[in-house]
Short mmCIF file of C-alpha atoms and ligand atoms in Angstrom, two decimals:
data_model
loop_
_atom_site.label_atom_id
_atom_site.label_comp_id
_atom_site.label_asym_id
_atom_site.label_seq_id
_atom_site.Cartn_x
_atom_site.Cartn_y
_atom_site.Cartn_z
CA MET A 1 58.93 219.77 -43.65
CA LYS A 2 59.49 223.32 -42.35
CA PHE A 3 62.88 224.70 -41.39
CA GLY A 4 62.68 224.40 -37.59
CA THR A 5 61.66 220.74 -37.82
CA LYS A 6 64.41 219.89 -40.30
CA ALA A 7 67.02 221.73 -38.23
CA ILE A 8 66.22 219.51 -35.24
CA HIS A 9 65.45 216.16 -36.90
CA ALA A 10 67.11 215.86 -40.33
CA GLY A 11 69.90 213.28 -40.47
CA VAL A 12 69.43 212.39 -36.81
CA GLU A 13 68.19 208.91 -35.75
CA PRO A 14 68.19 207.42 -32.26
CA ASP A 15 71.48 205.51 -31.91
CA SER A 16 70.93 201.96 -33.19
CA ALA A 17 73.01 200.39 -30.39
CA THR A 18 71.54 202.20 -27.36
CA GLY A 19 68.61 204.38 -28.43
CA ALA A 20 70.52 207.53 -27.38
CA ILE A 21 68.47 210.45 -28.70
CA MET A 22 71.56 212.60 -29.22
CA THR A 23 73.89 211.47 -31.98
CA PRO A 24 76.88 209.90 -30.23
CA ILE A 25 80.40 211.23 -30.80
CA TYR A 26 81.91 208.27 -32.66
CA GLN A 27 85.49 208.91 -31.58
CA THR A 28 87.02 206.14 -33.66
CA SER A 29 89.45 206.00 -36.56
CA THR A 30 88.52 202.55 -37.86
CA TYR A 31 85.76 199.89 -37.86
CA VAL A 32 85.98 196.11 -37.48
CA GLN A 33 85.20 194.09 -40.62
CA GLU A 34 83.61 190.63 -40.54
CA LYS A 35 85.63 189.46 -43.51
CA PRO A 36 87.78 191.56 -45.84
CA GLY A 37 85.36 193.99 -47.49
CA VAL A 38 82.33 192.83 -45.45
CA HIS A 39 81.34 195.60 -43.03
CA LYS A 40 78.49 197.86 -41.90
CA GLY A 41 79.33 200.65 -44.37
CA TYR A 42 82.17 202.13 -42.37
CA GLU A 43 85.85 201.43 -43.02
CA TYR A 44 87.96 204.38 -41.93
CA SER A 45 86.94 207.74 -40.44
CA ARG A 46 88.50 209.95 -43.10
CA THR A 47 86.10 208.26 -45.50
CA GLN A 48 83.01 207.78 -43.28
CA ASN A 49 82.23 208.73 -39.69
CA PRO A 50 78.67 208.38 -38.32
CA THR A 51 78.72 211.69 -36.39
CA ARG A 52 80.00 213.58 -39.41
CA ILE A 53 77.51 211.86 -41.71
CA ALA A 54 74.59 212.87 -39.44
CA LEU A 55 75.76 216.50 -39.73
CA GLU A 56 76.27 216.21 -43.49
CA LYS A 57 72.72 214.89 -43.96
CA ASN A 58 71.33 217.59 -41.72
CA LEU A 59 73.11 220.35 -43.65
CA ALA A 60 71.94 218.94 -46.99
CA ALA A 61 68.35 219.07 -45.69
CA ILE A 62 68.42 222.62 -44.30
CA GLU A 63 70.03 223.99 -47.50
CA ASN A 64 67.48 222.12 -49.69
CA GLY A 65 70.32 220.16 -51.27
CA ASN A 66 70.88 216.42 -51.69
CA TYR A 67 74.48 216.02 -50.50
CA GLY A 68 76.49 217.66 -47.70
CA LEU A 69 80.23 217.43 -47.07
CA CYS A 70 81.95 218.67 -43.93
CA PHE A 71 85.52 219.82 -43.43
CA GLY A 72 87.91 220.94 -40.71
CA SER A 73 87.19 224.63 -41.45
CA GLY A 74 85.40 226.90 -43.88
CA MET A 75 88.71 227.38 -45.69
CA ALA A 76 89.14 223.60 -46.07
CA ALA A 77 85.65 223.50 -47.63
CA SER A 78 86.60 226.24 -50.13
CA ASP A 79 89.91 224.46 -50.80
CA CYS A 80 87.97 221.34 -51.82
CA ILE A 81 85.79 223.35 -54.21
CA ILE A 82 88.75 224.99 -55.96
CA LYS A 83 90.36 221.54 -56.38
CA LEU A 84 87.56 220.77 -58.87
CA LEU A 85 89.56 223.03 -61.23
CA SER A 86 92.71 222.51 -63.30
CA PRO A 87 95.62 224.77 -64.28
CA GLY A 88 94.50 227.29 -66.91
CA ASP A 89 90.94 227.50 -65.56
CA GLU A 90 89.52 230.90 -64.59
CA VAL A 91 87.27 231.99 -61.73
CA ILE A 92 85.21 235.19 -61.44
CA VAL A 93 84.98 236.32 -57.81
CA THR A 94 83.23 239.17 -56.02
CA ASN A 95 85.81 241.78 -55.00
CA ASP A 96 84.28 242.36 -51.56
CA LEU A 97 84.79 239.03 -49.82
CA TYR A 98 86.18 237.27 -46.79
CA GLY A 99 89.89 238.17 -46.51
CA GLY A 100 90.95 234.56 -45.96
CA THR A 101 89.27 233.48 -49.19
CA TYR A 102 91.07 236.29 -51.05
CA ARG A 103 94.35 235.14 -49.49
CA MET A 104 93.83 231.48 -50.45
CA PHE A 105 92.91 232.34 -54.05
CA THR A 106 95.75 234.83 -54.61
CA LYS A 107 98.57 233.32 -52.52
CA VAL A 108 97.94 229.58 -52.94
CA PHE A 109 95.82 228.68 -55.96
CA ALA A 110 97.13 231.43 -58.26
CA ASN A 111 100.48 229.56 -57.98
CA TYR A 112 98.80 226.44 -59.37
CA GLY A 113 97.89 228.22 -62.59
CA ILE A 114 94.29 229.12 -61.75
CA LYS A 115 93.36 232.69 -62.64
CA PHE A 116 91.00 234.74 -60.44
CA HIS A 117 89.20 237.91 -61.57
CA PHE A 118 88.01 240.01 -58.61
CA ILE A 119 85.15 242.21 -59.77
CA SER A 120 82.20 244.21 -58.46
CA MET A 121 79.03 242.12 -58.63
CA GLU A 122 76.51 244.64 -57.31
CA ASP A 123 75.31 244.58 -60.92
CA VAL A 124 75.67 240.91 -61.91
CA ASN A 125 75.86 241.86 -65.59
CA ASN A 126 79.48 242.86 -64.89
CA ILE A 127 80.22 239.13 -64.71
CA LYS A 128 79.59 238.68 -68.45
CA GLU A 129 82.56 240.87 -69.41
CA TYR A 130 85.01 238.46 -67.77
CA ILE A 131 83.63 235.20 -69.15
CA ASN A 132 85.71 233.32 -71.70
CA ASP A 133 86.06 229.65 -72.65
CA LYS A 134 88.37 229.04 -69.67
CA THR A 135 85.86 230.30 -67.08
CA LYS A 136 84.76 227.38 -64.90
CA LEU A 137 83.46 228.94 -61.69
CA ILE A 138 81.70 232.06 -60.40
CA TRP A 139 82.25 232.72 -56.69
CA VAL A 140 79.67 234.83 -54.90
CA GLU A 141 79.46 235.89 -51.26
CA THR A 142 76.20 237.59 -50.24
CA PRO A 143 75.74 239.53 -48.06
CA THR A 144 79.41 240.40 -48.46
CA ASN A 145 81.89 240.73 -45.67
CA PRO A 146 82.27 243.36 -44.30
CA LEU A 147 80.24 245.81 -46.42
CA LEU A 148 76.97 243.87 -46.55
CA ASN A 149 76.62 244.30 -50.29
CA ILE A 150 73.93 242.15 -51.82
CA ILE A 151 74.51 240.12 -54.97
CA ASP A 152 71.60 238.87 -57.06
CA ILE A 153 71.96 235.06 -56.84
CA LYS A 154 69.22 234.32 -59.41
CA GLY A 155 70.81 236.75 -61.86
CA ALA A 156 74.26 235.24 -61.36
CA ALA A 157 72.80 231.72 -61.74
CA ARG A 158 71.20 232.66 -65.05
CA ILE A 159 74.55 233.88 -66.41
CA ALA A 160 76.34 230.79 -65.08
CA LYS A 161 73.78 228.41 -66.70
CA ASP A 162 73.94 230.25 -70.04
CA HIS A 163 77.69 229.65 -70.18
CA ASN A 164 77.80 226.24 -68.50
CA ILE A 165 79.81 227.59 -65.55
CA LEU A 166 79.43 226.47 -61.92
CA LEU A 167 78.11 229.00 -59.41
CA CYS A 168 79.22 228.77 -55.78
CA VAL A 169 77.68 230.92 -53.03
CA ASP A 170 79.39 231.46 -49.66
CA ASN A 171 76.23 231.52 -47.53
CA THR A 172 77.98 232.03 -44.18
CA PHE A 173 76.48 235.46 -43.41
CA ALA A 174 72.88 234.71 -44.37
CA THR A 175 72.66 231.14 -42.99
CA PRO A 176 70.30 228.56 -44.53
CA TYR A 177 67.50 229.98 -42.38
CA LEU A 178 67.48 233.31 -44.25
CA GLN A 179 68.68 232.28 -47.72
CA ASN A 180 68.89 229.07 -49.78
CA PRO A 181 71.14 229.64 -52.82
CA LEU A 182 70.48 226.17 -54.32
CA ASP A 183 66.80 227.12 -54.66
CA LEU A 184 67.90 230.25 -56.54
CA GLY A 185 69.97 228.28 -59.07
CA ALA A 186 73.42 228.01 -57.46
CA ASP A 187 75.32 224.73 -57.92
CA LEU A 188 77.32 224.81 -54.68
CA VAL A 189 76.77 226.37 -51.27
CA MET A 190 79.73 226.84 -48.97
CA HIS A 191 79.59 227.58 -45.22
CA SER A 192 81.94 228.51 -42.48
CA ALA A 193 79.95 226.57 -39.86
CA THR A 194 82.28 228.20 -37.35
CA LYS A 195 79.91 231.17 -37.44
CA PHE A 196 76.08 231.03 -37.17
CA LEU A 197 75.66 227.27 -37.70
CA GLY A 198 77.83 226.41 -34.69
CA GLY A 199 76.60 229.63 -33.14
CA HIS A 200 78.46 229.49 -29.81
CA SER A 201 82.04 230.43 -30.76
CA ASP A 202 83.30 227.01 -29.67
CA VAL A 203 84.14 225.17 -32.91
CA VAL A 204 85.82 225.63 -36.32
CA LEU A 205 84.19 223.69 -39.18
CA GLY A 206 83.24 224.10 -42.85
CA ALA A 207 80.69 222.63 -45.25
CA VAL A 208 79.73 222.31 -48.92
CA ILE A 209 76.19 221.41 -50.03
CA VAL A 210 75.13 220.48 -53.57
CA LYS A 211 72.14 218.96 -55.40
CA ASP A 212 73.87 217.23 -58.30
CA LYS A 213 75.16 213.65 -57.79
CA ASP A 214 78.10 213.89 -60.21
CA LEU A 215 79.30 217.08 -58.57
CA ALA A 216 78.88 215.48 -55.13
CA ASP A 217 80.90 212.43 -56.23
CA ARG A 218 83.77 214.63 -57.47
CA LEU A 219 83.74 216.53 -54.17
CA TYR A 220 83.61 213.31 -52.09
CA PHE A 221 86.62 212.04 -54.01
CA ILE A 222 88.60 215.19 -53.14
CA GLN A 223 87.35 215.19 -49.53
CA ASN A 224 88.48 211.60 -49.00
CA THR A 225 91.67 211.91 -51.04
CA CYS A 226 92.97 215.21 -49.66
CA GLY A 227 91.52 214.52 -46.20
CA GLY A 228 90.47 217.95 -44.90
CA VAL A 229 87.66 216.38 -42.83
CA CYS A 230 86.37 217.54 -39.43
CA GLY A 231 86.48 215.37 -36.32
CA PRO A 232 83.46 213.75 -34.63
CA GLN A 233 83.48 216.06 -31.58
CA ASP A 234 83.34 219.15 -33.80
CA SER A 235 80.63 217.55 -35.95
CA PHE A 236 78.59 216.98 -32.80
CA LEU A 237 78.96 220.60 -31.68
CA VAL A 238 77.71 221.95 -35.02
CA LEU A 239 74.86 219.42 -35.14
CA ARG A 240 73.84 220.67 -31.70
CA GLY A 241 74.23 224.32 -32.71
CA ILE A 242 71.94 223.89 -35.72
CA LYS A 243 69.08 222.69 -33.49
CA THR A 244 68.58 226.31 -32.35
CA LEU A 245 69.65 228.08 -35.57
CA HIS A 246 66.16 229.37 -36.45
CA VAL A 247 65.52 230.66 -32.93
CA ARG A 248 68.88 232.39 -32.70
CA VAL A 249 68.81 233.93 -36.18
CA LYS A 250 65.33 235.40 -35.54
CA GLN A 251 66.78 237.22 -32.53
CA HIS A 252 69.93 238.27 -34.45
CA CYS A 253 67.59 239.87 -37.03
CA GLU A 254 65.50 241.67 -34.41
CA ASN A 255 68.54 242.98 -32.52
CA GLY A 256 70.25 243.85 -35.81
CA LYS A 257 67.38 246.09 -36.84
CA ALA A 258 67.34 247.91 -33.48
CA ILE A 259 71.08 248.54 -33.52
CA ALA A 260 71.36 249.55 -37.18
CA THR A 261 68.54 252.06 -36.57
CA PHE A 262 70.26 253.43 -33.45
CA LEU A 263 73.62 253.82 -35.25
CA ARG A 264 72.01 255.59 -38.16
CA GLY A 265 70.64 258.24 -35.81
CA HIS A 266 73.94 258.83 -33.96
CA GLU A 267 75.73 262.15 -34.60
CA LYS A 268 79.24 260.65 -34.83
CA VAL A 269 78.33 257.83 -37.20
CA GLY A 270 78.88 258.24 -40.95
CA LYS A 271 77.54 255.43 -43.11
CA VAL A 272 75.74 252.37 -41.78
CA TYR A 273 75.87 249.28 -44.00
CA TRP A 274 72.89 246.99 -43.33
CA PRO A 275 70.75 245.41 -46.07
CA GLY A 276 67.50 245.97 -44.13
CA PHE A 277 67.50 249.73 -44.86
CA GLU A 278 65.18 250.63 -47.72
CA ASP A 279 67.84 252.88 -49.25
CA HIS A 280 70.48 250.12 -49.25
CA PRO A 281 71.45 249.96 -52.97
CA ASN A 282 70.27 246.34 -53.39
CA HIS A 283 67.56 246.27 -50.70
CA ASP A 284 64.96 244.95 -53.17
CA ILE A 285 67.17 241.99 -54.11
CA ALA A 286 67.89 241.33 -50.43
CA LYS A 287 64.15 241.33 -49.78
CA SER A 288 63.48 238.91 -52.60
CA GLN A 289 66.24 236.39 -51.83
CA MET A 290 66.44 236.58 -48.01
CA SER A 291 63.69 236.11 -45.43
CA GLY A 292 65.37 238.53 -42.97
CA PHE A 293 68.35 240.87 -42.84
CA GLY A 294 70.47 239.44 -40.03
CA GLY A 295 72.58 240.97 -37.32
CA MET A 296 75.75 241.67 -39.31
CA MET A 297 76.49 245.33 -40.06
CA SER A 298 79.33 247.79 -40.54
CA PHE A 299 79.57 251.53 -39.96
CA THR A 300 82.07 254.35 -40.42
CA LEU A 301 82.74 257.42 -38.30
CA LYS A 302 82.11 260.87 -39.77
CA SER A 303 85.71 261.80 -38.83
CA ASP A 304 87.07 258.64 -40.56
CA SER A 305 89.83 258.68 -37.94
CA TRP A 306 91.73 255.44 -37.20
CA ASP A 307 92.31 256.70 -33.59
CA GLU A 308 88.64 257.44 -32.96
CA ALA A 309 87.70 254.05 -34.36
CA ASN A 310 90.26 252.51 -32.03
CA ALA A 311 88.71 254.31 -29.07
CA VAL A 312 85.27 252.86 -29.88
CA LEU A 313 86.78 249.39 -30.30
CA SER A 314 88.47 249.57 -26.88
CA ASN A 315 85.55 251.18 -25.02
CA THR A 316 82.75 248.70 -25.61
CA LYS A 317 82.08 246.37 -22.68
CA LEU A 318 79.47 243.93 -24.02
CA PHE A 319 80.77 243.89 -27.59
CA SER A 320 84.07 241.99 -27.41
CA LEU A 321 86.90 242.94 -29.74
CA ALA A 322 87.50 239.74 -31.68
CA GLU A 323 87.64 238.17 -35.13
CA SER A 324 84.82 235.85 -36.18
CA LEU A 325 81.05 236.35 -36.05
CA GLY A 326 77.73 234.59 -35.70
CA GLY A 327 77.92 233.57 -32.04
CA VAL A 328 75.33 234.29 -29.36
CA GLU A 329 77.63 236.98 -27.94
CA SER A 330 78.14 240.33 -29.67
CA LEU A 331 81.50 241.02 -31.29
CA ILE A 332 83.10 244.18 -32.66
CA GLY A 333 85.94 244.23 -35.17
CA HIS A 334 88.10 246.47 -37.33
CA PRO A 335 88.32 244.98 -40.84
CA ALA A 336 91.25 247.17 -41.96
CA SER A 337 93.55 245.80 -39.24
CA MET A 338 91.93 242.43 -38.53
CA THR A 339 89.92 240.29 -40.97
CA HIS A 340 91.00 242.24 -44.08
CA ALA A 341 94.59 243.09 -43.16
CA ALA A 342 95.75 240.69 -45.91
CA ILE A 343 94.18 242.95 -48.56
CA PRO A 344 96.46 245.89 -49.57
CA LYS A 345 95.21 249.32 -48.33
CA GLU A 346 94.71 250.62 -51.86
CA GLU A 347 92.60 247.58 -52.85
CA ARG A 348 90.51 247.68 -49.68
CA GLU A 349 89.81 251.44 -49.82
CA LYS A 350 88.59 251.02 -53.39
CA THR A 351 85.84 248.77 -52.08
CA GLY A 352 84.96 250.99 -49.08
CA ILE A 353 86.95 249.33 -46.29
CA VAL A 354 88.23 252.64 -44.91
CA ASP A 355 90.26 253.16 -41.70
CA SER A 356 87.24 253.93 -39.48
CA LEU A 357 85.07 251.06 -40.72
CA ILE A 358 83.80 249.04 -37.75
CA ARG A 359 82.01 245.71 -38.13
CA LEU A 360 79.47 244.39 -35.66
CA SER A 361 78.27 240.86 -35.21
CA VAL A 362 75.19 241.60 -33.14
CA GLY A 363 74.50 238.76 -30.71
CA ILE A 364 71.29 237.73 -28.99
CA GLU A 365 71.73 239.61 -25.70
CA ASP A 366 69.10 242.23 -24.74
CA ALA A 367 69.07 244.86 -27.51
CA ASN A 368 68.72 247.79 -25.09
CA ASP A 369 71.85 246.75 -23.20
CA LEU A 370 73.74 246.52 -26.49
CA ILE A 371 72.57 250.01 -27.54
CA GLU A 372 73.63 251.46 -24.15
CA ASP A 373 77.06 249.87 -24.62
CA LEU A 374 77.52 251.43 -28.08
CA LYS A 375 76.23 254.80 -26.80
CA GLN A 376 78.89 255.00 -24.07
CA ALA A 377 81.64 253.70 -26.39
CA LEU A 378 80.87 256.30 -29.09
CA GLY A 379 81.00 258.98 -26.33
C1 LIG B 401 84.96 232.78 -41.48
C2 LIG B 401 84.59 232.80 -42.88
C3 LIG B 401 85.19 231.92 -43.79
C4 LIG B 401 86.28 230.95 -43.39
O1 LIG B 401 85.82 229.98 -42.51
P1 LIG B 401 86.72 229.29 -41.37
O2 LIG B 401 85.77 228.39 -40.68
O3 LIG B 401 87.25 230.40 -40.51
O4 LIG B 401 87.82 228.59 -42.07
C5 LIG B 401 84.76 231.97 -45.11
N1 LIG B 401 83.80 232.85 -45.51
C6 LIG B 401 83.22 233.70 -44.66
C7 LIG B 401 82.17 234.64 -45.16
C8 LIG B 401 83.59 233.72 -43.32
O5 LIG B 401 83.01 234.58 -42.49
#
């Protein structure tokens, strides 16, 4: 079955009680049992909820996995994955990643005796240097946030398999429509469904998708035991969002190309980070592992002035100044003071997150209107 069909139909059956075509929001905490232990497969909503299960099945299908698990946020999904580990274990992580993930690894799980190595993965061979017999997990985010670096998933998977290490890919930026890490050899895919999957900036939710049954069972145990699940209303919103994922992402890609090209030609703009450019350092890898380049991009100003960047951020009218990404509406953000403020200045400048770096989440409005807005804001 092709993507658009799976996005709309996978995991979704007409409601058995009424025939409702839309999955009902099963707003219930518990389920009546005929006799102790005799029931219809549902006992308690932390463990099983029909709305959440429909979404979990749908996500498993669109990521070409076998099992999906949903959580109250992307961070709760990542939290569940790290709980597969024990004190003394080591993780190798890309050094250009979502600030909240960096914060959770360094400020929470480092205190539990798990060691994280943050390294550049633009050449995946760098990973090998950090592998030892305690290494249990490689954590990749591609394209990275906010610099749109591309990491070779197949290459990372080969290294992980050779050393019997799990590979997890945060696939939030690419979405399952543009990239399927499980097909490229990853063991786990993580999503902030808050972004493109939900797609309308109206819900916070996270997901993990895997192929392997043993791994799924270990994750289900943690999901049910620690309880970071999402509610039925939020599950419904993401299930609904996914029905138009392919249509929206196509438009994000088209608008993204138009805007990246415009920015590149503007006299005040320094660098433009967008994997669709042929001179992007890992453009060939992007082309081989993604079916499009998306609407996420970042750019710097030639002046690299914090004040000038601030002026652009306050002058746009269609691009709203806000955290988050992946909604139908265009957003503009300043990583150094917003999403990546938790990363010390010295660390972030090493990876290219300079004071004037501006990140765009290009929405699906008319591209010409968006270009006019940026033109007047850049002055
Ligand atoms: C937003 C985001 C997260 C965290 O997800 P939440 O739903 O906000 O908890 C993780 N990774 C990436 C790449 C993100 O953009």
